[in-house]
mmCIF file of C-alpha atoms in Angstrom:
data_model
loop_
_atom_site.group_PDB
_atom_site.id
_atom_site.type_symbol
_atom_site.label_atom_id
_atom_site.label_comp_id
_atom_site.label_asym_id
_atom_site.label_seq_id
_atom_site.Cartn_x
_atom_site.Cartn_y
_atom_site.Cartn_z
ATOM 1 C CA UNK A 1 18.353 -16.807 7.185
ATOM 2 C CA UNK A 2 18.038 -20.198 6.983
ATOM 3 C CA UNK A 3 14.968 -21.687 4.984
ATOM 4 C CA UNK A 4 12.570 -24.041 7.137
ATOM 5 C CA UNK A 5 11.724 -27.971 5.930
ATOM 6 C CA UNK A 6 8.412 -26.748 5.589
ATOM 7 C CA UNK A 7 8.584 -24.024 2.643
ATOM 8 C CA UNK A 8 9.676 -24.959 -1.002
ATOM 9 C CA UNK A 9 11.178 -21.835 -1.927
ATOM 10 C CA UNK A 10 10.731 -21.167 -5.522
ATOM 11 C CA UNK A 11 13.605 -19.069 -7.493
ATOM 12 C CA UNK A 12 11.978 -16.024 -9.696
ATOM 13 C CA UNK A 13 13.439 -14.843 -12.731
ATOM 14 C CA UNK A 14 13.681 -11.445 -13.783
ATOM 15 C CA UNK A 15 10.365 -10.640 -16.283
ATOM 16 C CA UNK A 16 9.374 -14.516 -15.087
ATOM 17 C CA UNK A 17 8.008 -14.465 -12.139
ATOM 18 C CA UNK A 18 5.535 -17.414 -12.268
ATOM 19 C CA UNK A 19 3.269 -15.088 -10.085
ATOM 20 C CA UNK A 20 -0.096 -16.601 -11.116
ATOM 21 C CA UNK A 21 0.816 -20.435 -10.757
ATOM 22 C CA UNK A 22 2.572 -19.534 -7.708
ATOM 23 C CA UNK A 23 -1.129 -17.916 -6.268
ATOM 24 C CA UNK A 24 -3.227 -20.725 -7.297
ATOM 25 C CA UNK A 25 -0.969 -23.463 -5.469
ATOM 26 C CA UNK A 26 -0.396 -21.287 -2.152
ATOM 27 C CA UNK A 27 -4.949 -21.408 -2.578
ATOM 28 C CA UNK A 28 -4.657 -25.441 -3.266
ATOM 29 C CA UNK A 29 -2.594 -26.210 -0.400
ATOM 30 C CA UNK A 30 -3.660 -23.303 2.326
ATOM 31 C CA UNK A 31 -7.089 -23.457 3.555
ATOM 32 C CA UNK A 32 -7.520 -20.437 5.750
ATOM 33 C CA UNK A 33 -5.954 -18.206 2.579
ATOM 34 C CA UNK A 34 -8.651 -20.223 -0.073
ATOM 35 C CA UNK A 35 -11.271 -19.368 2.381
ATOM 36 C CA UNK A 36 -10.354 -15.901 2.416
ATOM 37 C CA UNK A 37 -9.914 -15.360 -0.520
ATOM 38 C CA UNK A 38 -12.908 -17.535 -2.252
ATOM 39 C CA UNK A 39 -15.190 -15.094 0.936
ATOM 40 C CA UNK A 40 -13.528 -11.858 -1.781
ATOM 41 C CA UNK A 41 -15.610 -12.721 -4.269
ATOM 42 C CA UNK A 42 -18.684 -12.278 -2.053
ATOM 43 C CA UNK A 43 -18.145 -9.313 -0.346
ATOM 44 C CA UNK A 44 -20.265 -6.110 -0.651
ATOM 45 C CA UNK A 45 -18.961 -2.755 -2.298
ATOM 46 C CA UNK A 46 -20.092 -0.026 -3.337
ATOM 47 C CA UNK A 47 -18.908 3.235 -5.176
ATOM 48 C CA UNK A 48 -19.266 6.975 -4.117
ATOM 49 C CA UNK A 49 -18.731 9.897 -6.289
ATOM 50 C CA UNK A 50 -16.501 12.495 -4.870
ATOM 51 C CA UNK A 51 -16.778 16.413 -5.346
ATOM 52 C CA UNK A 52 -15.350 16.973 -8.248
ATOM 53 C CA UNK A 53 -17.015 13.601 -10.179
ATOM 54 C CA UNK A 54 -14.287 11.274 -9.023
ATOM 55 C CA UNK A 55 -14.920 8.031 -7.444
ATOM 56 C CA UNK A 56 -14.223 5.967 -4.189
ATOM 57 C CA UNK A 57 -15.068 2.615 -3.659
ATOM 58 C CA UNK A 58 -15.967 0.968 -0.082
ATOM 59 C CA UNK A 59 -15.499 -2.522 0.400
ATOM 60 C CA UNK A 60 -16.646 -4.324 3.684
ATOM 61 C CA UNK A 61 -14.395 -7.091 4.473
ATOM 62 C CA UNK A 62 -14.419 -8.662 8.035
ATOM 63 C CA UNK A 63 -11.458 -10.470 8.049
ATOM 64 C CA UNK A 64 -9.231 -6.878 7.419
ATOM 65 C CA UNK A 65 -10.138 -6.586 10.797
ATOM 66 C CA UNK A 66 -6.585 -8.274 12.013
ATOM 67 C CA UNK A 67 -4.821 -5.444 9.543
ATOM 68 C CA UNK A 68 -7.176 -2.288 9.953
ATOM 69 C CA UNK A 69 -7.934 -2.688 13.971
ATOM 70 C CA UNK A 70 -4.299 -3.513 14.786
ATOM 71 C CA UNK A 71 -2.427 -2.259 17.965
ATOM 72 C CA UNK A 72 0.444 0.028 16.270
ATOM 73 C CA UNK A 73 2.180 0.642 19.648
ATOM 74 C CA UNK A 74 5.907 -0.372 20.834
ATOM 75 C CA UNK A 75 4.985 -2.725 23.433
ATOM 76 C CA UNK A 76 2.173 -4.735 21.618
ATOM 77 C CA UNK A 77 4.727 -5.023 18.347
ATOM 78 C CA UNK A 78 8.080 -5.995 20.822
ATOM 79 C CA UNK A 79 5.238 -8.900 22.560
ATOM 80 C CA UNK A 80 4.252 -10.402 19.155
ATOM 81 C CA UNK A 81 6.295 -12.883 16.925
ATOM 82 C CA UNK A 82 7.062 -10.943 13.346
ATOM 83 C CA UNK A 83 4.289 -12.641 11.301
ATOM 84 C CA UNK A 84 6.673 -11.975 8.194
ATOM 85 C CA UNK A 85 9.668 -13.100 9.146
ATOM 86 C CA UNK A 86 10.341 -16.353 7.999
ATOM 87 C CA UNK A 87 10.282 -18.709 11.229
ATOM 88 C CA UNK A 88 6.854 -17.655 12.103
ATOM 89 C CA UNK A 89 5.008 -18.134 9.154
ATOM 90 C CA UNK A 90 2.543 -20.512 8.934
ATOM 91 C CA UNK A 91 3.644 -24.092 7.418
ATOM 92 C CA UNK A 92 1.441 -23.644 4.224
ATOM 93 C CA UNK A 93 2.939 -19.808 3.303
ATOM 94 C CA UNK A 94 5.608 -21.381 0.618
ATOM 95 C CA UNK A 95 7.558 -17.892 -0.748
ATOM 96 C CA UNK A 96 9.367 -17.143 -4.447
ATOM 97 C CA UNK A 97 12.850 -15.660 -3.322
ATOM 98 C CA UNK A 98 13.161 -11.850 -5.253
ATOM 99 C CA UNK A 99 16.596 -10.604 -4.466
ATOM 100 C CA UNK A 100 16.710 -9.296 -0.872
ATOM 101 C CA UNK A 101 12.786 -10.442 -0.732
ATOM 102 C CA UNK A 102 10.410 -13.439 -0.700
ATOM 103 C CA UNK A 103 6.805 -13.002 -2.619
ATOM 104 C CA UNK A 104 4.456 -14.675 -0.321
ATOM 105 C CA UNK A 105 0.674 -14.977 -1.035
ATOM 106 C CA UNK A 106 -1.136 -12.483 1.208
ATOM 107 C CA UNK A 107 -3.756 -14.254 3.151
ATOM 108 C CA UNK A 108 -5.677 -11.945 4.149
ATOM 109 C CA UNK A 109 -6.710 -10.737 0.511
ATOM 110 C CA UNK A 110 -8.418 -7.358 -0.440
ATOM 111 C CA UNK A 111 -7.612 -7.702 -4.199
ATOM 112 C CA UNK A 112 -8.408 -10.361 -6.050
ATOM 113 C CA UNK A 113 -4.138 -11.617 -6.467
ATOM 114 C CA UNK A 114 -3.256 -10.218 -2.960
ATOM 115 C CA UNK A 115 0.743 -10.465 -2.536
ATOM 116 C CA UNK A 116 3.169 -9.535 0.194
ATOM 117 C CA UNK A 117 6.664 -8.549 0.166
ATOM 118 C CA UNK A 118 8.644 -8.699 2.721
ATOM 119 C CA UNK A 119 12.663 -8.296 3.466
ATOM 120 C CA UNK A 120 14.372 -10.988 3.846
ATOM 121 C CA UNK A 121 16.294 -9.465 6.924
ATOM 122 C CA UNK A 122 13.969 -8.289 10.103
ATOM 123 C CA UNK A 123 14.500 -4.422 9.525
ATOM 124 C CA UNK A 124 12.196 -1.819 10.213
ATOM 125 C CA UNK A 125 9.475 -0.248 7.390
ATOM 126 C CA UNK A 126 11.713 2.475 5.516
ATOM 127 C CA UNK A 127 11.590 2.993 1.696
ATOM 128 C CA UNK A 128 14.543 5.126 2.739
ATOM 129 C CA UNK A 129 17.253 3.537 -0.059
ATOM 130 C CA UNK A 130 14.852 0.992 -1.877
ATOM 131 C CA UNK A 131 12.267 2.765 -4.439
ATOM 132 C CA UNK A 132 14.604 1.353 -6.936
ATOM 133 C CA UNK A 133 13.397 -1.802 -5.848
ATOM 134 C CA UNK A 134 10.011 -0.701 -5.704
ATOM 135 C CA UNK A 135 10.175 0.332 -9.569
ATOM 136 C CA UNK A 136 12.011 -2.779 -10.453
ATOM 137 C CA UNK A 137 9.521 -5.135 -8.997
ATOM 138 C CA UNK A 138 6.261 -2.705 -11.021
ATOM 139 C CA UNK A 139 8.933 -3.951 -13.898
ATOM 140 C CA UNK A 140 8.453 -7.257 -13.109
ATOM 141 C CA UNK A 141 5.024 -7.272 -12.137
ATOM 142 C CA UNK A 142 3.273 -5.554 -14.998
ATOM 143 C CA UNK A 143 -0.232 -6.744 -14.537
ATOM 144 C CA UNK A 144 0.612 -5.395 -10.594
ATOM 145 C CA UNK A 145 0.814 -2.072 -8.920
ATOM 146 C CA UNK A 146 3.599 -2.214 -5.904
ATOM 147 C CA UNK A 147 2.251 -0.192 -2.458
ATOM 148 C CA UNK A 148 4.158 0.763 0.212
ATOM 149 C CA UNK A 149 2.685 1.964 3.618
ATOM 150 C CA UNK A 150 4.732 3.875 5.846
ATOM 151 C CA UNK A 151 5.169 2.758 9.432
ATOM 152 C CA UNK A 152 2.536 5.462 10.830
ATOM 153 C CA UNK A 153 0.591 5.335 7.820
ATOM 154 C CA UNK A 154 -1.411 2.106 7.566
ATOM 155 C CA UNK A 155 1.626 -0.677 7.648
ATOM 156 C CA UNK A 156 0.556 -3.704 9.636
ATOM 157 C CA UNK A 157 3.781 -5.159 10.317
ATOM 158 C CA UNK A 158 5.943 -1.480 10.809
ATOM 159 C CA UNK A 159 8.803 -3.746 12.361
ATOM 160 C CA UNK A 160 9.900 -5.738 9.311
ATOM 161 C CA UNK A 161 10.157 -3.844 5.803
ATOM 162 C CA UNK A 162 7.877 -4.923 2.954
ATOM 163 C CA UNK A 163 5.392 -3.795 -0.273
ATOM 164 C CA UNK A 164 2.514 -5.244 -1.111
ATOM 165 C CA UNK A 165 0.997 -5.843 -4.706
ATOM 166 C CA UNK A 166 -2.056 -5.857 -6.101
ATOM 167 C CA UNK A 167 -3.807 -6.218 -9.419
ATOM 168 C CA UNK A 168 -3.416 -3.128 -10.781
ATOM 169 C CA UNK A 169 -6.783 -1.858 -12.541
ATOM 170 C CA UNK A 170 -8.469 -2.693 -8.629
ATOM 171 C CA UNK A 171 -7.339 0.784 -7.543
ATOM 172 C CA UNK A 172 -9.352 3.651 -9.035
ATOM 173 C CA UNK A 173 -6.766 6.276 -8.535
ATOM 174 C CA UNK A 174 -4.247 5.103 -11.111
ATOM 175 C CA UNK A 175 -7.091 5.925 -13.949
ATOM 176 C CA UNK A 176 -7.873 9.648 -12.483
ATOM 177 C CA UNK A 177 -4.143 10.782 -13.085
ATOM 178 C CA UNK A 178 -4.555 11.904 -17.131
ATOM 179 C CA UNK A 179 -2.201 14.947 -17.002
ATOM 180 C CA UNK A 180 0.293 15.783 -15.095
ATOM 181 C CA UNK A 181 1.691 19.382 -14.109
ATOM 182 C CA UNK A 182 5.604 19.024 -13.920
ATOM 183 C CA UNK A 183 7.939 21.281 -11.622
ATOM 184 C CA UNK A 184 11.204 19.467 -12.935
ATOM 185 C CA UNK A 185 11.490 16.542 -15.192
ATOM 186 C CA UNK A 186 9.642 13.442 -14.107
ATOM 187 C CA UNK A 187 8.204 15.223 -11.170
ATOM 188 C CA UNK A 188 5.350 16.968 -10.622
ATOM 189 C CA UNK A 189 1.066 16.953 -9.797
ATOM 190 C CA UNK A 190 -2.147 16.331 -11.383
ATOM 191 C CA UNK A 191 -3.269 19.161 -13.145
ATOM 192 C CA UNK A 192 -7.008 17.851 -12.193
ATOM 193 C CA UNK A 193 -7.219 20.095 -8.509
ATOM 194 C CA UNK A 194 -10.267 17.389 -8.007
ATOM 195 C CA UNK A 195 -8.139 14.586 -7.954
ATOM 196 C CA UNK A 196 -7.427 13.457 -4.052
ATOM 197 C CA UNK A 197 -5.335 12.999 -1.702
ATOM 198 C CA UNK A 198 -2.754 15.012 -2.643
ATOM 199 C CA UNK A 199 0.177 13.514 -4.089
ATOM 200 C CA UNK A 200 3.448 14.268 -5.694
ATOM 201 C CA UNK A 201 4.286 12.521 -9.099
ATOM 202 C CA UNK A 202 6.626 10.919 -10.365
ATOM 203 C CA UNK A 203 7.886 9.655 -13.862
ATOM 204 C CA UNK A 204 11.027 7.542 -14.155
ATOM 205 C CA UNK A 205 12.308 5.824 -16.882
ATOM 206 C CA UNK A 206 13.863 3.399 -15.092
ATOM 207 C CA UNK A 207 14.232 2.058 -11.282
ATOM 208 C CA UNK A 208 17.584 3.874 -10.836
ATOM 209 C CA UNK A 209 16.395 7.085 -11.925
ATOM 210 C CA UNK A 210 12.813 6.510 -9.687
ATOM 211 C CA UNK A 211 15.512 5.924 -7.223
ATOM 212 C CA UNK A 212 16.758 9.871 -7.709
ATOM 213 C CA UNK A 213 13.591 11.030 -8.381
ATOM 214 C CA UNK A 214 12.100 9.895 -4.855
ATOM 215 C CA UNK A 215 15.330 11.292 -3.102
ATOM 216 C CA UNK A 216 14.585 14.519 -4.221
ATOM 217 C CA UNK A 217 11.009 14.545 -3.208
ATOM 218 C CA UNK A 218 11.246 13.215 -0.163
ATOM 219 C CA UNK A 219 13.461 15.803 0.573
ATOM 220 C CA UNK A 220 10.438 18.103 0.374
ATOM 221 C CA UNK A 221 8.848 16.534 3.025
ATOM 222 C CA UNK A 222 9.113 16.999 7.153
ATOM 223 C CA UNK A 223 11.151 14.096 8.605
ATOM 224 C CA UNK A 224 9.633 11.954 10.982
ATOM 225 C CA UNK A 225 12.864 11.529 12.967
ATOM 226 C CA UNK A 226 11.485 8.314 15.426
ATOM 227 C CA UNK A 227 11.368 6.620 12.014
ATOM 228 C CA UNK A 228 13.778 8.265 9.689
ATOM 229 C CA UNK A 229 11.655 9.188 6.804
ATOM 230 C CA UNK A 230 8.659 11.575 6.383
ATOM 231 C CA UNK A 231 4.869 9.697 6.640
ATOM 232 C CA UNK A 232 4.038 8.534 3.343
ATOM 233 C CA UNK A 233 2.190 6.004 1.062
ATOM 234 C CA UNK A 234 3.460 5.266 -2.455
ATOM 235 C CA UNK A 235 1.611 3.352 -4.917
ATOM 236 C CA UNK A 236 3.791 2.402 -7.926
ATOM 237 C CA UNK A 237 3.050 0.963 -11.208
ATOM 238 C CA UNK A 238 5.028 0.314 -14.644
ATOM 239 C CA UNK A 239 4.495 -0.026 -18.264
ATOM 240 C CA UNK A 240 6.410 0.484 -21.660
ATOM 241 C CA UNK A 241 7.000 3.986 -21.100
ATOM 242 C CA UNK A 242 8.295 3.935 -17.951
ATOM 243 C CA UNK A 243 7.664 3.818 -13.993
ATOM 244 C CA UNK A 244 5.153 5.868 -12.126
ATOM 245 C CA UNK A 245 5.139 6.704 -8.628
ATOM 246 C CA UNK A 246 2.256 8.255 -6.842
ATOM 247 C CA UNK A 247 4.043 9.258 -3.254
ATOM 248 C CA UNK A 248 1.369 10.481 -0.714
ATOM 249 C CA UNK A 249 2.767 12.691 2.193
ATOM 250 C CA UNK A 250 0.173 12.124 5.403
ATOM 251 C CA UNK A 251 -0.295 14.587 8.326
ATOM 252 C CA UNK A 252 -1.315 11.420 10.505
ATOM 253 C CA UNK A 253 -1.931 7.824 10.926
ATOM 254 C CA UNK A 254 -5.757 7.596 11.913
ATOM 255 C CA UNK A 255 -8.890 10.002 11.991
ATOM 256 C CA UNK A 256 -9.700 11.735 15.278
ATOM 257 C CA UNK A 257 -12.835 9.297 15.130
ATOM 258 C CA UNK A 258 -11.200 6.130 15.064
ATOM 259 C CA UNK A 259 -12.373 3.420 17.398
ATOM 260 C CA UNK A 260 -14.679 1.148 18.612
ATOM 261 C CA UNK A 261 -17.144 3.271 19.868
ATOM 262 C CA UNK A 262 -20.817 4.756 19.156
ATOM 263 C CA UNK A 263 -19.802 7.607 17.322
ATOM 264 C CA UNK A 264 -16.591 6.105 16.162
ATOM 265 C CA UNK A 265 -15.284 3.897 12.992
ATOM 266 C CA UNK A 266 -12.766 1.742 12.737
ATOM 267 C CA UNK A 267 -11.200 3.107 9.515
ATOM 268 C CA UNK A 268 -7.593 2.909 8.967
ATOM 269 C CA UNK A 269 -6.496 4.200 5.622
ATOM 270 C CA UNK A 270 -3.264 3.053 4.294
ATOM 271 C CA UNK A 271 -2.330 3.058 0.298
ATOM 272 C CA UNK A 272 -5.485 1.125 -1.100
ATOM 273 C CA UNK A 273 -7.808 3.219 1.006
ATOM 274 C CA UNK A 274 -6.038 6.501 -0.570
ATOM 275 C CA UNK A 275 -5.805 4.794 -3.909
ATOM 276 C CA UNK A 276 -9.953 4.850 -4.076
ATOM 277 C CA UNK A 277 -10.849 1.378 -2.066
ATOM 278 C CA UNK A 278 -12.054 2.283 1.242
ATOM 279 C CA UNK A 279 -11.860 -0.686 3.283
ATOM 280 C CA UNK A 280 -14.840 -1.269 6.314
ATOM 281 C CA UNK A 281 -14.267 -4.283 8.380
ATOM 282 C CA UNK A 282 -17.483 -3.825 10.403
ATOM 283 C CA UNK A 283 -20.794 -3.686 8.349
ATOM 284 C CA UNK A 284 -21.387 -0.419 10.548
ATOM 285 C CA UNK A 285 -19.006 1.226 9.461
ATOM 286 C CA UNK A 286 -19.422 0.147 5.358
ATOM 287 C CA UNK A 287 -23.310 1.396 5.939
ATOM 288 C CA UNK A 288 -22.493 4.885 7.299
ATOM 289 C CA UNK A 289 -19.361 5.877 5.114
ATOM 290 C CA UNK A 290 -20.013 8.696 2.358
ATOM 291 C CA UNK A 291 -18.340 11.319 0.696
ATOM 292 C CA UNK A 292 -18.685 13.758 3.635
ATOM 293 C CA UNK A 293 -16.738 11.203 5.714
ATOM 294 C CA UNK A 294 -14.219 10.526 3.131
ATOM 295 C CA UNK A 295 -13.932 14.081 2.660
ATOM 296 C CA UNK A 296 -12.847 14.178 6.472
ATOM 297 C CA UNK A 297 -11.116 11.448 6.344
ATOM 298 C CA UNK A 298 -8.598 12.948 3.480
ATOM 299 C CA UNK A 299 -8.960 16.282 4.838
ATOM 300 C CA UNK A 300 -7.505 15.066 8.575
ATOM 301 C CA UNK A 301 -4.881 12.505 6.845
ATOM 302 C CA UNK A 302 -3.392 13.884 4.009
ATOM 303 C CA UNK A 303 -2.236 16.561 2.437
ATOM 304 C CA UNK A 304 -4.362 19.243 -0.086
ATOM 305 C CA UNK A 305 -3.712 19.729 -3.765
ATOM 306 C CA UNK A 306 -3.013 23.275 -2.682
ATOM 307 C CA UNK A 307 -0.117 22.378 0.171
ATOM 308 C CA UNK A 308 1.285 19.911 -3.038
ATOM 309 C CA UNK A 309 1.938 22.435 -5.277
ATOM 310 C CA UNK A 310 3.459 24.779 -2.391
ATOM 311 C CA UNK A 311 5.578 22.127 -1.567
ATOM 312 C CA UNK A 312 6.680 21.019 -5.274
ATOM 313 C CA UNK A 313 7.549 24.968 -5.524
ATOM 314 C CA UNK A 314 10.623 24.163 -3.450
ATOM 315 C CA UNK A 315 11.623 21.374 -5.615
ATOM 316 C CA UNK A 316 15.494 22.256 -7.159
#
C-alpha cells in the first residue's frame, strides 16, 4: 500500500523502537488524541476486591464509548470506511512501520501510552499464524504488554487484523499469576483457583516456540468456524526469561444485559476488561458495577478455572 503525503512514516528498529518520542509528537501535533489523552489523567476509578482477595479496577471513560458501544454486525462494518487502514486515517495519525505492521498512537487512550497495531494489508482479526509476532513485538516492547481481542470478543475494528499495547504494570492481572500449574512444558494454569477469568498459560522462550505453544492450545479450544479460530483474548508480555501468554477462551461476546436500557449496561469486555480494568463509558454504569456484577459478567463470558483445567487435561 502506498503511503499518503500526509504521514511521515518512521522506520523502527528491532529493540529500538523510539516508542516514547514517537507518543509525545503524535500528542504535539494531534489535538483530538492530546485532548483525550490529557481528559486520562482525570478520569475516575476505582478498585473492587474480588472473592478470593483479588482485585478489579473500573475506570469511567466517556470517550470509550465509540469502542465499547460499537455496532459489531456485517452490514454496519461493510457501510463504514476501515478506520485502520491506511487511506482513512486521519491526517495527524503519522505510523512507525514494524514488519507487516504500522504502530500508530491510539487515540482513544485507556492507558496512559495507548498504541495500536494494525496489519498493513486489510485482512480480517485472526491470530491464526501470528503469535510469533505477538511475542516478538512483547520483545520489543518491554515496558508494554501486547493484547489481542478476538473478532467476537471485544475487537473494534474485527475487519482489519491488529494488537494493541499498553503499559504493562496498568493491568492488574499480570501481578496475580505467581505460580503456575503446568500440563506440558510451557503450558499450563494458575495454581491460585481465585485467580479469574480462566485462562490457559503459556511460557515460551522465544516467539517461535510461543508460536508452537499457542498452536497446541488453541487446538483445545471449539472453533468458531464463521471466523476460523476459537473466541479468545490474549494478553502477552516479555522479559529476560522469556514470553508469557495469558490466552482467554470466551463463551460469548457481550452479557445478556448489555444495552442501553433501564436495567441494562453498556459493558463490553475485551482483554483490558478481563485483564482487571473494567471500562464504564456512562457514569451509570461506573456507579452501579461491583463484584456481584463482575462476577456475572465473567461467569456469562468466560470460561471457569474448573472447565481450564478439564480442558488442559486433553493437552498432548
Amino acid at each position: 500500500m502506498g503511503a499518503r503525503s500526509s504521514h511521515s512514516t518512521k522506520q523502527g528498529k528491532q529493540g529500538m523502537i523510539p516508542i516514547n518520542q514517537f507518543i509525545e509528537s503524535q500528542l504535539a501535533a494531534w489535538p483530538l488524541a492530546n485532548g483525550n489523552y490529557q481528559a486520562l489523567k482525570g478520569v475516575d476509578t476505582k478498585t473492587i476486591t474480588m472473592p478470593g482477595g483479588f482485585e478489579m479496577k473500573v475506570q469511567y471513560n466517556p470517550a470509550r464509548i465509540v469502542s465499547t458501544g460499537a455496532k459489531m454486525d456485517a452490514a454496519t462494518l461493510k457501510k463504514r470506511p476501515c478506520f485502520l487502514c491506511e487511506k482513512n486515517r486521519p491526517a495527524e495519525q503519522d505510523g512507525i512501520e514494524w514488519g507487516d505492521y504500522t504502530i500508530l498512537v491510539n487515540p482513544f487512550p485507556i492507558f496512559p501510552r495507548h498504541l495500536t497495531l494494525p496489519l498493513k494489508e486489510h485482512a480480517p482479526q485472526t491470530m491464526m499464524g501470528r503469535a510469533a509476532d505477538m511475542a516478538k513485538l512483547a520483545q520489543e516492547l518491554p515496558d508494554y504488554v501486547i493484547f489481542y481481542n478476538g473478532q467476537k470478543c471485544g475487537a473494534s475494528a474485527p475487519d482489519h487484523m491488529h494488537f494493541q499495547a499498553g503499559n504493562r504494570d496498568f493491568l492488574p492481572l499480570l501481578s496475580q499469576i505467581d505460580e503456575v500449574e503446568y500440563v506440558v512444558p510451557g503450558i499450563g494454569y494458575p495454581k491460585n483457583p481465585n485467580v479469574r477469568p480462566g485462562m490457559i498459560v503459556i511460557d515460551g522462550n522465544g516467539p517461535e516456540h510461543a508460536q508452537d505453544l499457542f498452536e497446541r492450545v488453541i487446538n483445545l479450544l471449539p472453533m468458531d468456524d464463521a471466523v476460523g479460530e476459537p473466541m479468545i483474548n490474549v494478553l502477552c508480555a516479555a522479559d529476560d526469561e522469556g514470553v508469557r501468554m495469558l490466552v482467554i477462551p470466551r463463551k460469548r461476546h457481550r452479557p445478556d444485559f448489555y444495552g442501553d436500557g433501564p436495567d441494562q449496561m453498556i459493558l463490553s469486555p475485551a482483554s483490558v476488561d478481563l485483564g482487571g480494568v473494567m471500562i464504564t463509558p456512562r457514569r451509570e454504569d461506573f456507579d452501579k458495577l461491583d463484584a456481584a456484577i463482575i462476577d456475572k459478567t465473567l461467569a456469562q463470558l468466560c470460561y471457569t478455572p474448573e472447565e481450564i483445567k478439564d480442558l488442559c487435561t486433553n493437552l498432548k
